[in-house]
Amino acid sequence: RVAGYSAVQMRAFTERYPESAPRIAVLPPTLRPERCRPELREPAMRAEARRSLGLREGEKAWLWIGLQPEIKGLDRVLDALATEADATLLIAGLSADHHKAKITHQQIAKLGLADRVRFIGYLSGERFPAVLAAVDVLAHPARREASGSTILEALVNGLPVVTTDVCGFATHVEKAGAGIVIPSPFDPHAFAHALRKACGSEGEALSRRGIAYGGEPFLYSGIDVACDLIEADAWPAGTGEL
């Protein structure tokens, strides 16, 4: 028996091994409640979070999170940033001095973006939800992503998400109505337009929908469901439905 967190991933598995379908389960996510702090997006706290990051009033701030710039599409985000003169990109996770950042620095220099890109390091503890509250959109145009916990954590914290349909958790963006999913094959113009849209007049509505979606108990139940399945003598009917 096999269980996973992404219907996309599990569907691909059954396409490769059709006979396995009755023994497949798609688990709910395993969000940690302490990572869900939508109250930080209230105006006063959001303003303080923005000040702590040195963001000017009215400045559009994009966030990219990851350790694998090519797989997570950081180059795609930088290309989009070059078309949006009033936006700043914050890069989290990947440190400026990491060897994987070498190509990123070269692209930043080539596009003339040095004054609009900042590496903010690893986001731990209270800093994580504070940064999500401060920025305007999560840019996550991954080339490969089995699930994508960053996507879901952004949504429930009220941060609009622009991502690609290859990400397993892109389905949550669509269910919540809290962001924009770019279909394959990837279109850089559609991605840049979606980022502008998410940071514009639709941003507040997207944020509210994401916070509302964060109230769904199943988003936090993955570990409990997995334990129940492990202990079960037989999986319930419908467990393998994709």
PDB file of C-alpha atoms in Angstrom:
ATOM      1  CA  ARG A   1       0.000   0.000   0.000  1.00  0.00           C
ATOM      2  CA  VAL A   2       1.181   3.512  -0.852  1.00  0.00           C
ATOM      3  CA  ALA A   3       0.087   6.892   0.480  1.00  0.00           C
ATOM      4  CA  GLY A   4       1.076  10.409  -0.558  1.00  0.00           C
ATOM      5  CA  TYR A   5       0.026  14.011  -0.072  1.00  0.00           C
ATOM      6  CA  SER A   6      -0.587  14.906  -3.707  1.00  0.00           C
ATOM      7  CA  ALA A   7      -3.350  13.548  -5.939  1.00  0.00           C
ATOM      8  CA  VAL A   8      -1.214  14.537  -8.928  1.00  0.00           C
ATOM      9  CA  GLN A   9       1.687  12.447  -7.634  1.00  0.00           C
ATOM     10  CA  MET A  10      -0.476   9.452  -6.762  1.00  0.00           C
ATOM     11  CA  ARG A  11      -2.276   9.609 -10.114  1.00  0.00           C
ATOM     12  CA  ALA A  12       1.060   9.463 -11.909  1.00  0.00           C
ATOM     13  CA  PHE A  13       1.968   6.437  -9.797  1.00  0.00           C
ATOM     14  CA  THR A  14      -1.218   4.582 -10.777  1.00  0.00           C
ATOM     15  CA  GLU A  15      -0.696   5.442 -14.444  1.00  0.00           C
ATOM     16  CA  ARG A  16       2.660   3.703 -14.236  1.00  0.00           C
ATOM     17  CA  TYR A  17       1.320   0.839 -12.106  1.00  0.00           C
ATOM     18  CA  PRO A  18      -2.428   0.511 -12.850  1.00  0.00           C
ATOM     19  CA  GLU A  19      -2.878  -2.564 -10.691  1.00  0.00           C
ATOM     20  CA  SER A  20      -1.903  -0.502  -7.631  1.00  0.00           C
ATOM     21  CA  ALA A  21      -4.975   1.798  -7.748  1.00  0.00           C
ATOM     22  CA  PRO A  22      -6.950   0.021  -4.973  1.00  0.00           C
ATOM     23  CA  ARG A  23      -3.915   0.281  -2.699  1.00  0.00           C
ATOM     24  CA  ILE A  24      -3.318   4.027  -3.155  1.00  0.00           C
ATOM     25  CA  ALA A  25      -4.306   6.717  -0.657  1.00  0.00           C
ATOM     26  CA  VAL A  26      -4.115  10.488  -0.903  1.00  0.00           C
ATOM     27  CA  LEU A  27      -3.528  11.924   2.550  1.00  0.00           C
ATOM     28  CA  PRO A  28      -4.668  15.335   3.781  1.00  0.00           C
ATOM     29  CA  PRO A  29      -1.899  17.915   4.308  1.00  0.00           C
ATOM     30  CA  THR A  30       0.040  18.091   7.563  1.00  0.00           C
ATOM     31  CA  LEU A  31      -0.030  21.811   8.240  1.00  0.00           C
ATOM     32  CA  ARG A  32       1.270  22.802  11.658  1.00  0.00           C
ATOM     33  CA  PRO A  33      -1.189  25.118  13.437  1.00  0.00           C
ATOM     34  CA  GLU A  34       1.621  27.288  14.779  1.00  0.00           C
ATOM     35  CA  ARG A  35       2.573  28.173  11.192  1.00  0.00           C
ATOM     36  CA  CYS A  36      -0.899  29.618  10.607  1.00  0.00           C
ATOM     37  CA  ARG A  37      -0.894  33.240  11.812  1.00  0.00           C
ATOM     38  CA  PRO A  38      -3.349  35.150   9.584  1.00  0.00           C
ATOM     39  CA  GLU A  39      -3.883  37.790  12.279  1.00  0.00           C
ATOM     40  CA  LEU A  40      -0.448  39.166  11.399  1.00  0.00           C
ATOM     41  CA  ARG A  41      -1.967  40.405   8.144  1.00  0.00           C
ATOM     42  CA  GLU A  42      -4.105  42.920  10.020  1.00  0.00           C
ATOM     43  CA  PRO A  43      -3.080  46.455   8.895  1.00  0.00           C
ATOM     44  CA  ALA A  44      -1.103  47.525  11.976  1.00  0.00           C
ATOM     45  CA  MET A  45       0.863  44.279  12.342  1.00  0.00           C
ATOM     46  CA  ARG A  46       1.403  44.010   8.593  1.00  0.00           C
ATOM     47  CA  ALA A  47       2.768  47.559   8.520  1.00  0.00           C
ATOM     48  CA  GLU A  48       5.204  46.722  11.319  1.00  0.00           C
ATOM     49  CA  ALA A  49       6.328  43.574   9.511  1.00  0.00           C
ATOM     50  CA  ARG A  50       6.929  45.594   6.350  1.00  0.00           C
ATOM     51  CA  ARG A  51       8.948  48.205   8.242  1.00  0.00           C
ATOM     52  CA  SER A  52      11.123  45.484   9.737  1.00  0.00           C
ATOM     53  CA  LEU A  53      11.995  44.387   6.185  1.00  0.00           C
ATOM     54  CA  GLY A  54      12.643  47.933   4.997  1.00  0.00           C
ATOM     55  CA  LEU A  55       9.714  47.894   2.562  1.00  0.00           C
ATOM     56  CA  ARG A  56       8.382  51.302   1.588  1.00  0.00           C
ATOM     57  CA  GLU A  57       4.691  52.172   1.740  1.00  0.00           C
ATOM     58  CA  GLY A  58       3.057  51.142  -1.508  1.00  0.00           C
ATOM     59  CA  GLU A  59       6.047  49.083  -2.639  1.00  0.00           C
ATOM     60  CA  LYS A  60       5.031  45.737  -4.119  1.00  0.00           C
ATOM     61  CA  ALA A  61       6.944  42.866  -2.550  1.00  0.00           C
ATOM     62  CA  TRP A  62       7.209  39.391  -4.070  1.00  0.00           C
ATOM     63  CA  LEU A  63       8.459  36.393  -2.109  1.00  0.00           C
ATOM     64  CA  TRP A  64      10.263  33.309  -3.415  1.00  0.00           C
ATOM     65  CA  ILE A  65      11.108  30.498  -1.002  1.00  0.00           C
ATOM     66  CA  GLY A  66      13.370  27.562  -1.735  1.00  0.00           C
ATOM     67  CA  LEU A  67      16.793  25.956  -1.823  1.00  0.00           C
ATOM     68  CA  GLN A  68      16.723  24.777  -5.443  1.00  0.00           C
ATOM     69  CA  PRO A  69      16.568  27.847  -7.704  1.00  0.00           C
ATOM     70  CA  GLU A  70      16.264  25.985 -10.993  1.00  0.00           C
ATOM     71  CA  ILE A  71      13.644  23.462  -9.882  1.00  0.00           C
ATOM     72  CA  LYS A  72      11.595  26.073  -8.001  1.00  0.00           C
ATOM     73  CA  GLY A  73      11.728  28.531 -10.915  1.00  0.00           C
ATOM     74  CA  LEU A  74      13.650  31.420  -9.378  1.00  0.00           C
ATOM     75  CA  ASP A  75      14.936  32.379 -12.828  1.00  0.00           C
ATOM     76  CA  ARG A  76      11.333  32.690 -13.996  1.00  0.00           C
ATOM     77  CA  VAL A  77      10.582  35.054 -11.119  1.00  0.00           C
ATOM     78  CA  LEU A  78      13.587  37.237 -11.940  1.00  0.00           C
ATOM     79  CA  ASP A  79      12.538  37.442 -15.583  1.00  0.00           C
ATOM     80  CA  ALA A  80       9.077  38.582 -14.467  1.00  0.00           C
ATOM     81  CA  LEU A  81      10.581  41.106 -12.043  1.00  0.00           C
ATOM     82  CA  ALA A  82      12.455  42.714 -14.918  1.00  0.00           C
ATOM     83  CA  THR A  83       9.076  43.607 -16.459  1.00  0.00           C
ATOM     84  CA  GLU A  84       7.652  45.131 -13.266  1.00  0.00           C
ATOM     85  CA  ALA A  85       9.557  48.269 -12.309  1.00  0.00           C
ATOM     86  CA  ASP A  86       7.837  48.971  -8.979  1.00  0.00           C
ATOM     87  CA  ALA A  87       8.281  45.538  -7.386  1.00  0.00           C
ATOM     88  CA  THR A  88      10.927  44.116  -5.062  1.00  0.00           C
ATOM     89  CA  LEU A  89      11.783  40.423  -4.734  1.00  0.00           C
ATOM     90  CA  LEU A  90      12.693  38.836  -1.417  1.00  0.00           C
ATOM     91  CA  ILE A  91      14.505  35.505  -1.711  1.00  0.00           C
ATOM     92  CA  ALA A  92      14.130  33.253   1.326  1.00  0.00           C
ATOM     93  CA  GLY A  93      15.769  29.934   2.074  1.00  0.00           C
ATOM     94  CA  LEU A  94      18.599  30.219  -0.434  1.00  0.00           C
ATOM     95  CA  SER A  95      21.413  32.297   1.070  1.00  0.00           C
ATOM     96  CA  ALA A  96      23.290  34.855  -1.008  1.00  0.00           C
ATOM     97  CA  ASP A  97      26.607  33.047  -0.497  1.00  0.00           C
ATOM     98  CA  HIS A  98      25.317  29.557  -1.333  1.00  0.00           C
ATOM     99  CA  HIS A  99      27.011  27.914  -4.308  1.00  0.00           C
ATOM    100  CA  LYS A 100      23.586  27.338  -5.901  1.00  0.00           C
ATOM    101  CA  ALA A 101      23.045  31.118  -5.936  1.00  0.00           C
ATOM    102  CA  LYS A 102      25.899  31.748  -8.366  1.00  0.00           C
ATOM    103  CA  ILE A 103      23.714  31.580 -11.498  1.00  0.00           C
ATOM    104  CA  THR A 104      21.069  33.648  -9.721  1.00  0.00           C
ATOM    105  CA  HIS A 105      23.586  36.442  -9.056  1.00  0.00           C
ATOM    106  CA  GLN A 106      24.621  36.345 -12.706  1.00  0.00           C
ATOM    107  CA  GLN A 107      21.013  36.694 -13.844  1.00  0.00           C
ATOM    108  CA  ILE A 108      20.371  39.528 -11.384  1.00  0.00           C
ATOM    109  CA  ALA A 109      23.364  41.414 -12.759  1.00  0.00           C
ATOM    110  CA  LYS A 110      22.415  40.731 -16.374  1.00  0.00           C
ATOM    111  CA  LEU A 111      18.879  42.037 -15.832  1.00  0.00           C
ATOM    112  CA  GLY A 112      20.018  45.035 -13.785  1.00  0.00           C
ATOM    113  CA  LEU A 113      17.999  44.010 -10.724  1.00  0.00           C
ATOM    114  CA  ALA A 114      20.615  44.359  -7.989  1.00  0.00           C
ATOM    115  CA  ASP A 115      18.715  47.148  -6.235  1.00  0.00           C
ATOM    116  CA  ARG A 116      15.405  45.245  -6.280  1.00  0.00           C
ATOM    117  CA  VAL A 117      16.417  41.772  -5.090  1.00  0.00           C
ATOM    118  CA  ARG A 118      17.246  40.893  -1.492  1.00  0.00           C
ATOM    119  CA  PHE A 119      18.309  37.614   0.066  1.00  0.00           C
ATOM    120  CA  ILE A 120      16.673  37.348   3.499  1.00  0.00           C
ATOM    121  CA  GLY A 121      17.916  33.904   4.542  1.00  0.00           C
ATOM    122  CA  TYR A 122      16.157  31.047   6.272  1.00  0.00           C
ATOM    123  CA  LEU A 123      12.772  31.876   7.804  1.00  0.00           C
ATOM    124  CA  SER A 124      12.440  30.228  11.196  1.00  0.00           C
ATOM    125  CA  GLY A 125      10.130  30.696  14.168  1.00  0.00           C
ATOM    126  CA  GLU A 126       8.074  33.873  14.295  1.00  0.00           C
ATOM    127  CA  ARG A 127       9.987  35.336  11.376  1.00  0.00           C
ATOM    128  CA  PHE A 128       8.278  32.994   8.925  1.00  0.00           C
ATOM    129  CA  PRO A 129       4.660  34.186   9.377  1.00  0.00           C
ATOM    130  CA  ALA A 130       5.855  37.782   9.789  1.00  0.00           C
ATOM    131  CA  VAL A 131       7.474  37.757   6.352  1.00  0.00           C
ATOM    132  CA  LEU A 132       4.381  36.140   4.805  1.00  0.00           C
ATOM    133  CA  ALA A 133       2.309  38.937   6.320  1.00  0.00           C
ATOM    134  CA  ALA A 134       4.601  41.645   4.975  1.00  0.00           C
ATOM    135  CA  VAL A 135       4.766  40.674   1.303  1.00  0.00           C
ATOM    136  CA  ASP A 136       2.096  40.819  -1.410  1.00  0.00           C
ATOM    137  CA  VAL A 137       2.455  37.527  -3.276  1.00  0.00           C
ATOM    138  CA  LEU A 138       4.254  34.195  -3.185  1.00  0.00           C
ATOM    139  CA  ALA A 139       5.857  33.564  -6.582  1.00  0.00           C
ATOM    140  CA  HIS A 140       6.293  29.802  -6.942  1.00  0.00           C
ATOM    141  CA  PRO A 141       6.649  28.861 -10.633  1.00  0.00           C
ATOM    142  CA  ALA A 142       8.232  25.481  -9.957  1.00  0.00           C
ATOM    143  CA  ARG A 143       9.232  23.140 -12.763  1.00  0.00           C
ATOM    144  CA  ARG A 144       8.723  20.116 -10.493  1.00  0.00           C
ATOM    145  CA  GLU A 145       6.936  19.914  -7.147  1.00  0.00           C
ATOM    146  CA  ALA A 146       5.334  16.786  -5.726  1.00  0.00           C
ATOM    147  CA  SER A 147       3.298  18.758  -3.209  1.00  0.00           C
ATOM    148  CA  GLY A 148       4.573  22.168  -2.087  1.00  0.00           C
ATOM    149  CA  SER A 149       3.970  22.928   1.591  1.00  0.00           C
ATOM    150  CA  THR A 150       5.122  26.507   1.032  1.00  0.00           C
ATOM    151  CA  ILE A 151       2.103  27.050  -1.205  1.00  0.00           C
ATOM    152  CA  LEU A 152      -0.354  25.925   1.449  1.00  0.00           C
ATOM    153  CA  GLU A 153       1.369  27.798   4.264  1.00  0.00           C
ATOM    154  CA  ALA A 154       1.157  30.989   2.230  1.00  0.00           C
ATOM    155  CA  LEU A 155      -2.543  30.512   1.488  1.00  0.00           C
ATOM    156  CA  VAL A 156      -3.653  29.991   5.074  1.00  0.00           C
ATOM    157  CA  ASN A 157      -1.663  33.041   6.152  1.00  0.00           C
ATOM    158  CA  GLY A 158      -3.528  35.197   3.660  1.00  0.00           C
ATOM    159  CA  LEU A 159      -0.731  35.516   1.129  1.00  0.00           C
ATOM    160  CA  PRO A 160      -1.928  35.195  -2.493  1.00  0.00           C
ATOM    161  CA  VAL A 161      -0.062  32.555  -4.479  1.00  0.00           C
ATOM    162  CA  VAL A 162       0.942  32.415  -8.130  1.00  0.00           C
ATOM    163  CA  THR A 163       2.186  28.947  -8.992  1.00  0.00           C
ATOM    164  CA  THR A 164       2.337  26.347 -11.763  1.00  0.00           C
ATOM    165  CA  ASP A 165      -0.005  23.446 -12.365  1.00  0.00           C
ATOM    166  CA  VAL A 166       2.819  20.907 -11.954  1.00  0.00           C
ATOM    167  CA  CYS A 167       2.779  21.522  -8.194  1.00  0.00           C
ATOM    168  CA  GLY A 168       0.740  18.984  -6.271  1.00  0.00           C
ATOM    169  CA  PHE A 169      -0.684  21.580  -3.899  1.00  0.00           C
ATOM    170  CA  ALA A 170      -1.715  23.881  -6.752  1.00  0.00           C
ATOM    171  CA  THR A 171      -5.093  22.164  -6.356  1.00  0.00           C
ATOM    172  CA  HIS A 172      -5.468  23.950  -3.004  1.00  0.00           C
ATOM    173  CA  VAL A 173      -4.884  27.313  -4.697  1.00  0.00           C
ATOM    174  CA  GLU A 174      -7.776  26.532  -7.025  1.00  0.00           C
ATOM    175  CA  LYS A 175     -10.047  25.160  -4.291  1.00  0.00           C
ATOM    176  CA  ALA A 176      -9.432  28.180  -2.080  1.00  0.00           C
ATOM    177  CA  GLY A 177      -9.704  30.684  -4.926  1.00  0.00           C
ATOM    178  CA  ALA A 178      -6.739  32.352  -3.259  1.00  0.00           C
ATOM    179  CA  GLY A 179      -4.290  32.677  -6.111  1.00  0.00           C
ATOM    180  CA  ILE A 180      -3.556  31.947  -9.743  1.00  0.00           C
ATOM    181  CA  VAL A 181      -2.330  28.666 -11.240  1.00  0.00           C
ATOM    182  CA  ILE A 182      -0.347  28.943 -14.482  1.00  0.00           C
ATOM    183  CA  PRO A 183      -1.108  26.043 -16.854  1.00  0.00           C
ATOM    184  CA  SER A 184       1.508  24.048 -18.742  1.00  0.00           C
ATOM    185  CA  PRO A 185       3.361  24.712 -20.924  1.00  0.00           C
ATOM    186  CA  PHE A 186       4.696  27.617 -18.879  1.00  0.00           C
ATOM    187  CA  ASP A 187       4.016  31.063 -20.360  1.00  0.00           C
ATOM    188  CA  PRO A 188       6.290  33.778 -18.893  1.00  0.00           C
ATOM    189  CA  HIS A 189       3.934  36.556 -20.000  1.00  0.00           C
ATOM    190  CA  ALA A 190       0.969  34.886 -18.279  1.00  0.00           C
ATOM    191  CA  PHE A 191       3.081  34.452 -15.142  1.00  0.00           C
ATOM    192  CA  ALA A 192       4.119  38.115 -15.047  1.00  0.00           C
ATOM    193  CA  HIS A 193       0.526  39.203 -15.640  1.00  0.00           C
ATOM    194  CA  ALA A 194      -0.696  36.928 -12.838  1.00  0.00           C
ATOM    195  CA  LEU A 195       1.799  38.449 -10.391  1.00  0.00           C
ATOM    196  CA  ARG A 196       0.609  41.951 -11.260  1.00  0.00           C
ATOM    197  CA  LYS A 197      -2.990  40.831 -10.840  1.00  0.00           C
ATOM    198  CA  ALA A 198      -2.356  39.197  -7.459  1.00  0.00           C
ATOM    199  CA  CYS A 199      -0.590  42.331  -6.205  1.00  0.00           C
ATOM    200  CA  GLY A 200      -3.309  44.616  -7.555  1.00  0.00           C
ATOM    201  CA  SER A 201      -6.994  45.112  -6.918  1.00  0.00           C
ATOM    202  CA  GLU A 202      -7.689  41.387  -6.494  1.00  0.00           C
ATOM    203  CA  GLY A 203      -5.077  40.878  -3.791  1.00  0.00           C
ATOM    204  CA  GLU A 204      -7.325  41.621  -0.827  1.00  0.00           C
ATOM    205  CA  ALA A 205     -10.040  39.213  -1.988  1.00  0.00           C
ATOM    206  CA  LEU A 206      -7.475  36.480  -2.642  1.00  0.00           C
ATOM    207  CA  SER A 207      -6.069  37.015   0.838  1.00  0.00           C
ATOM    208  CA  ARG A 208      -9.472  36.721   2.510  1.00  0.00           C
ATOM    209  CA  ARG A 209     -10.251  33.496   0.664  1.00  0.00           C
ATOM    210  CA  GLY A 210      -6.940  31.959   1.692  1.00  0.00           C
ATOM    211  CA  ILE A 211      -7.509  32.799   5.347  1.00  0.00           C
ATOM    212  CA  ALA A 212     -11.010  31.328   5.185  1.00  0.00           C
ATOM    213  CA  TYR A 213      -9.616  28.158   3.604  1.00  0.00           C
ATOM    214  CA  GLY A 214      -7.167  27.899   6.488  1.00  0.00           C
ATOM    215  CA  GLY A 215     -10.110  27.182   8.772  1.00  0.00           C
ATOM    216  CA  GLU A 216     -10.632  23.753   7.179  1.00  0.00           C
ATOM    217  CA  PRO A 217      -9.688  21.090   9.787  1.00  0.00           C
ATOM    218  CA  PHE A 218      -8.593  18.542   7.171  1.00  0.00           C
ATOM    219  CA  LEU A 219      -5.571  20.699   6.279  1.00  0.00           C
ATOM    220  CA  TYR A 220      -4.013  19.787   9.627  1.00  0.00           C
ATOM    221  CA  SER A 221      -5.089  16.131   9.808  1.00  0.00           C
ATOM    222  CA  GLY A 222      -2.597  14.301   7.576  1.00  0.00           C
ATOM    223  CA  ILE A 223      -0.587  12.642  10.331  1.00  0.00           C
ATOM    224  CA  ASP A 224      -3.695  11.415  12.153  1.00  0.00           C
ATOM    225  CA  VAL A 225      -5.161   9.990   8.940  1.00  0.00           C
ATOM    226  CA  ALA A 226      -1.848   8.307   8.085  1.00  0.00           C
ATOM    227  CA  CYS A 227      -1.718   6.671  11.536  1.00  0.00           C
ATOM    228  CA  ASP A 228      -5.280   5.414  11.131  1.00  0.00           C
ATOM    229  CA  LEU A 229      -4.434   3.879   7.764  1.00  0.00           C
ATOM    230  CA  ILE A 230      -1.278   2.237   9.100  1.00  0.00           C
ATOM    231  CA  GLU A 231      -3.239   0.644  11.926  1.00  0.00           C
ATOM    232  CA  ALA A 232      -6.205  -0.414   9.762  1.00  0.00           C
ATOM    233  CA  ASP A 233      -6.569  -4.070   8.785  1.00  0.00           C
ATOM    234  CA  ALA A 234      -7.974  -2.909   5.443  1.00  0.00           C
ATOM    235  CA  TRP A 235      -8.261   0.529   3.883  1.00  0.00           C
ATOM    236  CA  PRO A 236     -11.806   1.951   3.699  1.00  0.00           C
ATOM    237  CA  ALA A 237     -13.644   1.808   0.391  1.00  0.00           C
ATOM    238  CA  GLY A 238     -12.796   4.842  -1.724  1.00  0.00           C
ATOM    239  CA  THR A 239      -9.392   5.376  -0.130  1.00  0.00           C
ATOM    240  CA  GLY A 240      -7.691   4.919  -3.478  1.00  0.00           C
ATOM    241  CA  GLU A 241      -9.946   7.290  -5.412  1.00  0.00           C
ATOM    242  CA  LEU A 242      -7.959   9.975  -7.235  1.00  0.00           C
TER     243      LEU A 242
END
